[in-house]
Coordinates of C-alpha atoms and ligand atoms in Angstrom, one line a residue:
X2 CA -15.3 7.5 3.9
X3 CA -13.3 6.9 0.5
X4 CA -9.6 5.8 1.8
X5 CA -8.7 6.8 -1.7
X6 CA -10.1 10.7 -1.2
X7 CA -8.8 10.8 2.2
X8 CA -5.3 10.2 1.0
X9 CA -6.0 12.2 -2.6
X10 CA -7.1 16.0 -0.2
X11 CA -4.2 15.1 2.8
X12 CA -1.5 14.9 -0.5
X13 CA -3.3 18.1 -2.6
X14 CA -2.9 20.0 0.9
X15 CA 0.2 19.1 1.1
X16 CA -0.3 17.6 4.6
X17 CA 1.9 14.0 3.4
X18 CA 3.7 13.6 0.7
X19 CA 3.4 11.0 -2.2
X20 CA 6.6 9.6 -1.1
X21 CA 5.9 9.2 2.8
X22 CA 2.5 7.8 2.1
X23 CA 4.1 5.2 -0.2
X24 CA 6.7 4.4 2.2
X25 CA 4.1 4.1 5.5
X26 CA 2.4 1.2 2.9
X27 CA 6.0 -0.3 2.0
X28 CA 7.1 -0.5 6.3
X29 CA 3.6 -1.5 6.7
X30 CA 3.8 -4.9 4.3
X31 CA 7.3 -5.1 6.1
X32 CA 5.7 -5.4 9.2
X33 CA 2.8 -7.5 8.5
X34 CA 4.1 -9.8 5.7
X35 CA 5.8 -12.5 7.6
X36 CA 2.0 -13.1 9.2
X37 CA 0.1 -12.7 5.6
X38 CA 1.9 -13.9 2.6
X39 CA 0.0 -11.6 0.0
X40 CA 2.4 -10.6 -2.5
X41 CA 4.6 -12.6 -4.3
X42 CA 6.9 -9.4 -5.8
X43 CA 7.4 -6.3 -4.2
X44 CA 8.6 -2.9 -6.1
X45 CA 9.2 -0.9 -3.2
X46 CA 12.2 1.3 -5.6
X47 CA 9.9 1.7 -8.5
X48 CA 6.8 2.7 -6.6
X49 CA 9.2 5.1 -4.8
X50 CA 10.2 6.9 -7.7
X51 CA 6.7 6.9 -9.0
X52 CA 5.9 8.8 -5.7
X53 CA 8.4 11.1 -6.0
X54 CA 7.0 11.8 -9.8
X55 CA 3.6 12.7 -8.2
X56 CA 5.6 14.8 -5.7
X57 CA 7.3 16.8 -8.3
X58 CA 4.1 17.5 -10.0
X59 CA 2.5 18.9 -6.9
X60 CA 5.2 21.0 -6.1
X61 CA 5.3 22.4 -9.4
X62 CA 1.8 23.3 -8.8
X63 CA 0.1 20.7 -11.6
X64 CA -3.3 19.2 -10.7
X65 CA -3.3 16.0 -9.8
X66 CA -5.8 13.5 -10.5
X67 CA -7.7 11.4 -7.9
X68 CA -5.2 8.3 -8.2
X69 CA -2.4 10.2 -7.9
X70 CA 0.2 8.8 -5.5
X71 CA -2.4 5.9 -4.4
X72 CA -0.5 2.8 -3.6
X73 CA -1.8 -0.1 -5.3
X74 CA -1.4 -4.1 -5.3
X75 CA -2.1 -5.9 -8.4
X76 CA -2.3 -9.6 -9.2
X77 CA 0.3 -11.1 -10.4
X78 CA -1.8 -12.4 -13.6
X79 CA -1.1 -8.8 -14.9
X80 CA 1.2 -8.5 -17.2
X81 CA 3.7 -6.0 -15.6
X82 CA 6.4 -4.8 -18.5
X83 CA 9.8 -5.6 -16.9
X84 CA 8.2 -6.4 -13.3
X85 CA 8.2 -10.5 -13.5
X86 CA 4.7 -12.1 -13.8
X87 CA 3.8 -15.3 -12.3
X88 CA 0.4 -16.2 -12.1
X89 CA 1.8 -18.2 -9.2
X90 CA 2.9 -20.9 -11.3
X91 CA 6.4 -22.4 -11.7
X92 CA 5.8 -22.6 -15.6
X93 CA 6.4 -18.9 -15.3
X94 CA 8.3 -18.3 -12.4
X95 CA 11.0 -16.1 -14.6
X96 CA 8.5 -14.5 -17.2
X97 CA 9.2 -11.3 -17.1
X98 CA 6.7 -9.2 -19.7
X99 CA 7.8 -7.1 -22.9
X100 CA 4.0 -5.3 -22.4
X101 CA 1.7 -4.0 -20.0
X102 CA -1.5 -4.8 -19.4
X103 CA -4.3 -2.2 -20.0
X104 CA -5.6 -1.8 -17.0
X105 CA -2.4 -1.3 -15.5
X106 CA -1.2 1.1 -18.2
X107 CA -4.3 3.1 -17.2
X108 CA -4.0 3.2 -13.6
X109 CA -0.3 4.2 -13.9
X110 CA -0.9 7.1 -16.3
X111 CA -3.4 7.7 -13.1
X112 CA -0.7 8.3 -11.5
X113 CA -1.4 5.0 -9.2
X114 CA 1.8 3.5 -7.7
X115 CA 2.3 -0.2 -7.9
X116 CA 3.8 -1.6 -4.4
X117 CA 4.4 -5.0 -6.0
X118 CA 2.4 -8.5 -7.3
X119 CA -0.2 -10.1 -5.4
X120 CA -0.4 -13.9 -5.1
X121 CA -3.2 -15.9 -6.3
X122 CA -4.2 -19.4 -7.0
X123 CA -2.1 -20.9 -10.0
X124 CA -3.0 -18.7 -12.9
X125 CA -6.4 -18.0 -11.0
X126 CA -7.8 -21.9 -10.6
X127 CA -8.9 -22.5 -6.7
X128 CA -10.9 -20.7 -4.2
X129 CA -8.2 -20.4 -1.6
X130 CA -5.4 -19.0 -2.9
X131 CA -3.4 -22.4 -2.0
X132 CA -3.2 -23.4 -5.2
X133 CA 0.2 -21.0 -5.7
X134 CA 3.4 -23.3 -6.4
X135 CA 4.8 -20.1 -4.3
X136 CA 3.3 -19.1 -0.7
X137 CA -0.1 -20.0 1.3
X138 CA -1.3 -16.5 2.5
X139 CA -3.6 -16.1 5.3
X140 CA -6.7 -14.6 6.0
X141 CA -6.0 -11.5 8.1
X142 CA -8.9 -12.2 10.8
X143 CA -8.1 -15.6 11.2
X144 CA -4.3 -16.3 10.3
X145 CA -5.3 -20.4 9.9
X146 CA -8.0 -19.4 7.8
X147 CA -7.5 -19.4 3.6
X148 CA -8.0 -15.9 3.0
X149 CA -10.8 -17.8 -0.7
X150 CA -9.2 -16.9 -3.8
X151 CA -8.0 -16.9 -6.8
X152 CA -7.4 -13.2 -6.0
X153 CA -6.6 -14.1 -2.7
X154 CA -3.3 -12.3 -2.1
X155 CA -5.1 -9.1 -3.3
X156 CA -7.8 -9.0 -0.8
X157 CA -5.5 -9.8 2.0
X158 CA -3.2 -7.4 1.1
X159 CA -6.1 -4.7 1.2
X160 CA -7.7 -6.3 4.7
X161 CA -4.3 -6.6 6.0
X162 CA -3.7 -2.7 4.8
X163 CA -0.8 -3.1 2.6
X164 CA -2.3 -1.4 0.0
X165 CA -4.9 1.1 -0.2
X166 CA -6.6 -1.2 -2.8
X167 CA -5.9 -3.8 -5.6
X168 CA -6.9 -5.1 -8.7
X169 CA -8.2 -9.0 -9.1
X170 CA -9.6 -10.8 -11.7
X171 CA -12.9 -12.9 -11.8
X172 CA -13.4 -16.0 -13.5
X173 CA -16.2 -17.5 -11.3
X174 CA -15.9 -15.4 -8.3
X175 CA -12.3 -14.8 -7.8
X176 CA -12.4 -11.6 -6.6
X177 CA -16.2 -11.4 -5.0
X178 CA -15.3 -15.2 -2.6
X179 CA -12.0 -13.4 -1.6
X180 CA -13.9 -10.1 -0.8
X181 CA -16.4 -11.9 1.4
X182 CA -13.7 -13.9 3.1
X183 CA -11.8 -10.8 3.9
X184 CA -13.9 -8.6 4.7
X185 CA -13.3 -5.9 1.6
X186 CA -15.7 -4.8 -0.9
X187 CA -15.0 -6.4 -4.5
X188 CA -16.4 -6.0 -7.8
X189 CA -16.7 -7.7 -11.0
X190 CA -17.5 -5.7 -14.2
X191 CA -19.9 -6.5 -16.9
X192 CA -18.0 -8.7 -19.1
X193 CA -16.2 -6.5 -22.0
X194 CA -16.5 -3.3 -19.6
X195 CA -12.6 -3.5 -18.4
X196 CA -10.0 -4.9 -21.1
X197 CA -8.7 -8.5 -20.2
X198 CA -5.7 -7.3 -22.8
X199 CA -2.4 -8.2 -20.8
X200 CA -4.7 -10.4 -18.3
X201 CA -3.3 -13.6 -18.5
X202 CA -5.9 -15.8 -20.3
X203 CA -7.4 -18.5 -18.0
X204 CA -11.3 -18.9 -19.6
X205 CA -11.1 -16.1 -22.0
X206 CA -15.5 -15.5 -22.2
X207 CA -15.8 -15.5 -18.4
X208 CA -12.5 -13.6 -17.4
X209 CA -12.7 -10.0 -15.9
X210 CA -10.4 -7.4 -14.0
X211 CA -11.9 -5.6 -11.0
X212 CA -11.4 -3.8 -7.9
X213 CA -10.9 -4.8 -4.5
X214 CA -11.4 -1.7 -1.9
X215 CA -12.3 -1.1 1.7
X216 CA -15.2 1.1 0.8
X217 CA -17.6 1.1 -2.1
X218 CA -16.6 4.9 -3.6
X219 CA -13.2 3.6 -3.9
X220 CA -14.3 0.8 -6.1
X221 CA -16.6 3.4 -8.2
X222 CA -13.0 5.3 -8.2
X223 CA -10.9 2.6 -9.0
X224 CA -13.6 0.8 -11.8
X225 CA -13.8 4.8 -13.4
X226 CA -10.4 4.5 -14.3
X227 CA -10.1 0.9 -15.7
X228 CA -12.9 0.9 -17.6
X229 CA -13.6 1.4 -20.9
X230 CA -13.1 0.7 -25.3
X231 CA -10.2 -1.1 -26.2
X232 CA -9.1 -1.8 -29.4
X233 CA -6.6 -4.8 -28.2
X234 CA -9.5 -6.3 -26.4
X235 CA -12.3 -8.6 -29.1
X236 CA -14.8 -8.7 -26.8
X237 CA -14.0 -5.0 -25.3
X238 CA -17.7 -3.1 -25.3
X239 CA -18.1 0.0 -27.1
X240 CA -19.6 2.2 -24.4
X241 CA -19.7 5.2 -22.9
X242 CA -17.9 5.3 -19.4
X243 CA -19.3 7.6 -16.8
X244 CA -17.8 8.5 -13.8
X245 CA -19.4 5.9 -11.5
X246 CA -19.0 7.8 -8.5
X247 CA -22.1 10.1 -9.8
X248 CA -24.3 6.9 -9.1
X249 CA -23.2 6.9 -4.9
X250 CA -25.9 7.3 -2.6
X251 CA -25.6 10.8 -1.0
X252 CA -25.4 10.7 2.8
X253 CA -28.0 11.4 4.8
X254 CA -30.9 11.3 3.1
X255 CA -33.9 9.3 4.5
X256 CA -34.8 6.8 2.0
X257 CA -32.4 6.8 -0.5
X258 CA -33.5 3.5 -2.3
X259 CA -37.0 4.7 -2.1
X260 CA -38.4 2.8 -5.6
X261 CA -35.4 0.8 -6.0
X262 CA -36.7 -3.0 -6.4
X263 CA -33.9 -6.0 -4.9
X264 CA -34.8 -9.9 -5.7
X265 CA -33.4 -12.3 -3.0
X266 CA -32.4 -15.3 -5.4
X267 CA -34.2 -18.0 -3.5
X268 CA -31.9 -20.9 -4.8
X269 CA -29.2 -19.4 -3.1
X270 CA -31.0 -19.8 0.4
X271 CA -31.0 -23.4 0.5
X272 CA -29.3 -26.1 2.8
X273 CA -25.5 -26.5 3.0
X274 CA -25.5 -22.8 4.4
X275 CA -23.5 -21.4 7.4
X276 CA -26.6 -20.0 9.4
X277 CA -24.8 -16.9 10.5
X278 CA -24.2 -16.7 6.8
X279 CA -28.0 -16.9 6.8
X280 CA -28.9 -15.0 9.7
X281 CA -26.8 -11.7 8.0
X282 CA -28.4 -12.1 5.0
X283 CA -32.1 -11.2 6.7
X284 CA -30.5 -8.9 9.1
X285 CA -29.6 -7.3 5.6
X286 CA -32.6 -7.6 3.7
X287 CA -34.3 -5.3 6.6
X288 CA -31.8 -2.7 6.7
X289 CA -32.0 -2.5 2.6
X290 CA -35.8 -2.3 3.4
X291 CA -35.6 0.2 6.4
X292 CA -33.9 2.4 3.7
X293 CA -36.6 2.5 1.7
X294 CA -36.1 -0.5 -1.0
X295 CA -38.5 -3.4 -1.6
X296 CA -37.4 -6.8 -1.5
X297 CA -38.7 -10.4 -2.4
X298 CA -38.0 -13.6 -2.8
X299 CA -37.5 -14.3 -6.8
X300 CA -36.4 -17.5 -8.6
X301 CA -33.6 -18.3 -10.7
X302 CA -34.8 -22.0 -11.3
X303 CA -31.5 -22.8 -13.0
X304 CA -29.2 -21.2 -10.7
X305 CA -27.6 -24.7 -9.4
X306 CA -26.8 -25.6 -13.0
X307 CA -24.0 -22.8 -13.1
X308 CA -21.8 -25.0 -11.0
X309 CA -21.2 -28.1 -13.7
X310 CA -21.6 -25.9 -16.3
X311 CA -18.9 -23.7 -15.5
X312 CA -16.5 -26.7 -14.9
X313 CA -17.2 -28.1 -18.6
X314 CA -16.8 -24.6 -19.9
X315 CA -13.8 -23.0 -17.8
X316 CA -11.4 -25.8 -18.0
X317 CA -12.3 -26.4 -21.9
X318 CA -11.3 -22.7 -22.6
X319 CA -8.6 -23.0 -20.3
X320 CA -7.0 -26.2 -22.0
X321 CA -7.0 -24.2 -25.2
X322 CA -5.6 -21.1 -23.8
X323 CA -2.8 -22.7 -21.5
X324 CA -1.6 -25.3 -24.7
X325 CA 0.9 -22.2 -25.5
X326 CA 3.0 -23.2 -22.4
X327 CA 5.4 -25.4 -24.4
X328 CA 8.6 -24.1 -23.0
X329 CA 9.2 -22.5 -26.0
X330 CA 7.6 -19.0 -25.8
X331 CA 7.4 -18.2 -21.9
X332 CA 9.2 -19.2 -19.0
X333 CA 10.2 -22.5 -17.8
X334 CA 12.0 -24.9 -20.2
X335 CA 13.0 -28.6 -18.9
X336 CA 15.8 -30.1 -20.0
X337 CA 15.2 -33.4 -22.7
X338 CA 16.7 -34.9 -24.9
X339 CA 14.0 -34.6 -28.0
X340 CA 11.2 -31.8 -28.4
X341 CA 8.3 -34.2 -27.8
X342 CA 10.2 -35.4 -24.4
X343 CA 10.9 -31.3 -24.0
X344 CA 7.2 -29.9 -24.4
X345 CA 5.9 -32.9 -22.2
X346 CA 8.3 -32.2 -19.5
X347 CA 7.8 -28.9 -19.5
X348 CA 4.4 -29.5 -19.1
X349 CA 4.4 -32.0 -16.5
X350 CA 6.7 -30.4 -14.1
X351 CA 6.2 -26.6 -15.0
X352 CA 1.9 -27.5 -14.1
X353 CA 0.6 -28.3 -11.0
X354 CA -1.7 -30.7 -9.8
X355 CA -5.2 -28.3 -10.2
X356 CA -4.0 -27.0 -13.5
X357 CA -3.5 -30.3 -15.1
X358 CA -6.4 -31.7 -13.8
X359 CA -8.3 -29.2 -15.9
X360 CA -6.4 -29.2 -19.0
X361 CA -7.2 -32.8 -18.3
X362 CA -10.9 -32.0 -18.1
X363 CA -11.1 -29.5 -20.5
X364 CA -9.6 -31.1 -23.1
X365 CA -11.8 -34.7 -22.9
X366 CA -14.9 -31.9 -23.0
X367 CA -13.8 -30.8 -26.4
X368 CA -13.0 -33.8 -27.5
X369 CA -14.9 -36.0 -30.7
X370 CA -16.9 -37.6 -29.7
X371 CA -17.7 -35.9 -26.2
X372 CA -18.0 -32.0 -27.3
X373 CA -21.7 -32.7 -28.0
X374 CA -22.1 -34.5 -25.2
X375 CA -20.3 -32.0 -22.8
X376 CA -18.9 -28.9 -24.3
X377 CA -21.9 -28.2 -26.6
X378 CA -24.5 -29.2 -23.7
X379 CA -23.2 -26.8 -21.3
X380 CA -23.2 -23.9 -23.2
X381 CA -26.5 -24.5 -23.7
X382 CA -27.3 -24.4 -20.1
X383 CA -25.5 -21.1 -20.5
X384 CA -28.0 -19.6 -22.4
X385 CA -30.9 -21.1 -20.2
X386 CA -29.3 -19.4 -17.1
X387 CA -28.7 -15.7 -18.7
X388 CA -32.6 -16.3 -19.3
X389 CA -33.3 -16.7 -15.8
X390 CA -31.5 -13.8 -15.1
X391 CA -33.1 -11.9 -17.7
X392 CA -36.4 -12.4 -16.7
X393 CA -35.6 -11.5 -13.1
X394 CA -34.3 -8.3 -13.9
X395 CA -37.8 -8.1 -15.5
X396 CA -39.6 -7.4 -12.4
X397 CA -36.6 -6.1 -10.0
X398 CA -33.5 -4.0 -10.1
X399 CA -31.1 -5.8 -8.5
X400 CA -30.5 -9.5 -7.5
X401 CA -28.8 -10.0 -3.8
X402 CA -27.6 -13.3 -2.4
X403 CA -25.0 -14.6 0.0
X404 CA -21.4 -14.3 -1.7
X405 CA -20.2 -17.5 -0.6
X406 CA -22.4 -20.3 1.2
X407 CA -19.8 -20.1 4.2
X408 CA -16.9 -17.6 5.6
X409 CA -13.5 -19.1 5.6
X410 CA -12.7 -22.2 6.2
X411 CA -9.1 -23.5 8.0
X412 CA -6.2 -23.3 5.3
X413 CA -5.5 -27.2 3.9
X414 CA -9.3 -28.0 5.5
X415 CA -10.5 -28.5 1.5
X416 CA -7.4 -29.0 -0.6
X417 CA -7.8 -33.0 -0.6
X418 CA -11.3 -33.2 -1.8
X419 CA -11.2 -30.3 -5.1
X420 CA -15.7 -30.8 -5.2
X421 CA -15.9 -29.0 -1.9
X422 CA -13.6 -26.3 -2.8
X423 CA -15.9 -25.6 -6.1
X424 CA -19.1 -25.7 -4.3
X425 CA -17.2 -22.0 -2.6
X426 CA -18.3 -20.4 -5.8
X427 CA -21.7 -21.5 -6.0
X428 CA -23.2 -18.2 -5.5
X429 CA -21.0 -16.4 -7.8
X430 CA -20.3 -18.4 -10.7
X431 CA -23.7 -18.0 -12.8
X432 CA -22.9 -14.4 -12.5
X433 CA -19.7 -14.9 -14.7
X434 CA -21.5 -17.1 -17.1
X435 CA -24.5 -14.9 -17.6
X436 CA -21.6 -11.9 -17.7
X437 CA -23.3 -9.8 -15.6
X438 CA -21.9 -6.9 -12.8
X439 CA -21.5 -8.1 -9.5
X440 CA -20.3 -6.7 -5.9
X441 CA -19.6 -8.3 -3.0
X442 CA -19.8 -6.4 0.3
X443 CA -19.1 -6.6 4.1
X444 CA -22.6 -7.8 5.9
X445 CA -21.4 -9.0 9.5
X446 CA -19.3 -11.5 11.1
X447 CA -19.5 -15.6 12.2
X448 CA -19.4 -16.2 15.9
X449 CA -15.2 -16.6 15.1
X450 CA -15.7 -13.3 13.8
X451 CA -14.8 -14.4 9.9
X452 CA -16.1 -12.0 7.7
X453 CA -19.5 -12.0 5.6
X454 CA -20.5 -10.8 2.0
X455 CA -23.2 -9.8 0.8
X456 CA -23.6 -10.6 -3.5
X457 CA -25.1 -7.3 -5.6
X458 CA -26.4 -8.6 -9.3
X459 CA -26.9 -6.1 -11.4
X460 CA -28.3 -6.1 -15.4
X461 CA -25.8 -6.1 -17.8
X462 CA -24.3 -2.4 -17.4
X463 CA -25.9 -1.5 -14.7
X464 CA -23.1 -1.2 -12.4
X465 CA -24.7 2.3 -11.3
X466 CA -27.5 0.7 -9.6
X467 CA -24.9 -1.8 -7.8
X468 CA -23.0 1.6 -6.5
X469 CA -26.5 3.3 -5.3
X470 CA -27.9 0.5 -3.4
X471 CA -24.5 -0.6 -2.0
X472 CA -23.4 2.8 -1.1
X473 CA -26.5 3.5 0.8
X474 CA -26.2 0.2 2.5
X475 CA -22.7 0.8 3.5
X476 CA -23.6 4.0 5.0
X477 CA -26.4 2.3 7.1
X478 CA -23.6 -0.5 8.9
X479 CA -20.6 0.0 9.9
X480 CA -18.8 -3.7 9.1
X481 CA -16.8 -1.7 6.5
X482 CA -15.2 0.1 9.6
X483 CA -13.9 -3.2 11.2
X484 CA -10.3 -4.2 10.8
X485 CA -8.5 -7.1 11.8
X486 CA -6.0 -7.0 14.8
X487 CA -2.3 -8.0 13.1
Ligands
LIG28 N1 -12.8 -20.8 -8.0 C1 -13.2 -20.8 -9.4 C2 -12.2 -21.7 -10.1 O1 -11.4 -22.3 -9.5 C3 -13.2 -19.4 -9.9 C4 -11.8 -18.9 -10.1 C5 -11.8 -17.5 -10.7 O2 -12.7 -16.8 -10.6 N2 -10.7 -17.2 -11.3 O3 -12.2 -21.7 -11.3

């Protein structure tokens, strides 16, 4: 059952109030933040007067829309206007924004309440979330566990219920690895669907803004309301937004994905796999089939390539996009005595390690002499691996495969050796760099009882076949009813 519709009929039958919902979400973070770490801001007075807004309107008899008085976390790479903005970084550790980000703009003319800034893995580079200069948050079934990242604090904050749900972003499966590791459901848009206008920039062609809810009609809620045309946004698609919960599975019905076709991506089976992560995933593939869906086993030949390509391609567009840190324009300024000693500085002690190491990367990839070699090489890998997924999407509907190859891992356990952390994102990043729809899922539990997720591919746009098939499998299991003891 939608959290968000549960909340939406108890406050337009006037059972609770705007106001006392928000406040049961602000005394819960009170009581469960010392354990979890997920936000880095909180606005308990402006999400109270927001509530109080929504009150008014209900007594005044106004209708009220679904995401009215729905207290929300977002990640603080969002620009918030007047509500500092992060990104986790000391470089920005004052920035306070003179706009708001689309999506956010959306959500609060929604009526959505914002209960404060969720932390994330400096502006959104890591798997683990401990990449923040601020906090280390922790994984609400396992408090020594990372709870994967970048959009770590987000996920924790909705596993830990501090939020009804929250918004990530996804470079190369920041909020789909945190999703899996907590236990939520997560989505990433079709690239150009939601408007990265007011998401701060980290690699500009692979960057999206999605949900992160505890049932799969919340997301279809939440991705309703973010989506769509925007004129602030280049790469913004031009498309007609339906209301994505039409596309839910109805419950009940016997077969509901009679016809439907799934592909299990057979590169993603292979060694270096959790077997319980494993073992899930064919307990899974026969529920989808006792429902009435076909599945096989398709290839992706060039799956494995997404790693390396992403890591020439995110960090180049990342050098580029993080050069306007200069401590001129935003944030953090050092003190020097010239402007070369000023920017560098800056720079140096305004960064840390992870960023610089891929400014550091991205900017040898574009350099002369190398950008043939590297930059120029990788994107064409790119293209081979949207053709993969193209001609899979030939013979199936959907694509499935493990979100992550394990659950998650003990906090501080990869930090020293940065390879192993990016092998987290195997299964999600070719999804990013073919720009595809993606969802990642609760599908069971390790023998530490660490959540697992199940990965949904969809076509480009076809984010209504990812809300049928997962809606209907979420009806069949119960993992999304699980919460962690806090
Ligand atoms: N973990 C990947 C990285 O470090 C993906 C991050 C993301 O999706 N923002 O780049």
């Amino acid at each position: 059952m939608s959290v968000i519709r549960a909340l939406h009929r108890q406050l337009v039958n006037q059972e609770r109030s705007a106001t006392e919902i928000t406040q049961a979400y602000l005394d819960r973070i009170t009581q469960v933040e010392p354990q979890l770490h997920s936000y880095l801001t909180i606005t308990a007075a402006q999400a109270q007067a927001q509530a109080q807004h929504i009150d008014e309107k209900i007594a005044a008899g106004e209708e009220i829309g679904l995401l009215a008085g729905i207290p929300l976390g977002i990640k603080d790479n969002l620009c918030t206007q007047g509500v500092r903005t992060t990104c986790a970084s000391q470089i920005l550790a004052n920035f306070i924004p003179p706009y708001e980000s689309t999506v956010t703009a959306k959500l609060s003319q929604a009526g959505a309440i914002m209960l404060g800034k969720t932390n994330l893995d400096e502006f959104a580079m890591g798997s683990s979330t401990e990449n923040s200069a601020f906090q280390l948050t922790a994984n609400p079934w396992d408090l020594t566990c990372v709870p994967g990242g970048s959009s770590g604090g987000s996920a924790a904050a909705v596993a830990g219920q501090e939020c009804v749900a929250a918004l990530g972003s996804d470079t190369g499966g920041s909020i789909r690895q945190p999703a899996s590791f907590c236990g939520v459901v997560g989505l990433k848009p079709t690239y150009g669907l939601v408007s990265r206008f007011g998401l701060v920039a980290y690699a500009s062609s692979l960057d999206q803004v999605g949900p992160l809810t505890s049932t799969v009609e919340d997301a279809a809620i939440l991705l309703s309301a973010i989506a769509g045309y925007d004129p602030q946004d280049a790469t913004s698609l031009q498309v007609e937004i339906p209301d994505y919960t039409t596309f839910l599975t109805k419950p009940g019905r016997k077969k509901p994905l009679q016809g439907v076709k799934i592909g299990l991506i057979s590169e993603t089976m292979g060694e270096g796999m959790q077997p319980e992560v494993a073992q899930a995933l064919e307990v899974a593939m026969t529920t989808l089939k006792s429902l009435g869906a076909t599945v096989k086993d398709i290839s992706c030949p060039r799956f494995a390539y997404g790693l390396p390509t992403y890591y020439i391609i995110a960090p180049s567009e990342a050098s580029a996009n993080l050069a306007r840190y200069d401590g001129v324009n935003f944030g953090y300024r050092a003190d020097a005595e010239s402007l070369v000693e000023m920017y560098t500085k800056t720079r140096a002690t305004g960064f840390g390690s992870e960023v610089k190491r891929r400014i550091m990367i991205g900017t040898y990839a574009l350099s002369a002499g190398y950008y043939d070699a590297y930059y120029l090489k990788a994107q064409k890998v790119r293209t081979l691996i949207k053709a993969d997924f193209s001609q899979a999407f030939e013979s199936v509907d959907l694509l499935i495969s493990p979100t992550a190859p394990t659950t998650a891992f003990k906090a501080g356990e990869k930090t020293a050796d940065p390879l192993s952390m990016y092998l987290s994102d195997l299964m999600t990043i070719p999804v990013n760099l073919a720009g595809l729809p993606g969802l990642s899922l609760p599908c069971g539990f390790d023998q530490q009882g660490r959540p697992i997720g199940l990965q949904l591919i969809g076509n480009v746009l076809r984010e209504d076949q990812i809300f049928k098939v997962a809606s209907a499998y979420e009806q069949a299991t119960d993992w999304h009813t699980k919460q962690p003891q806090l």
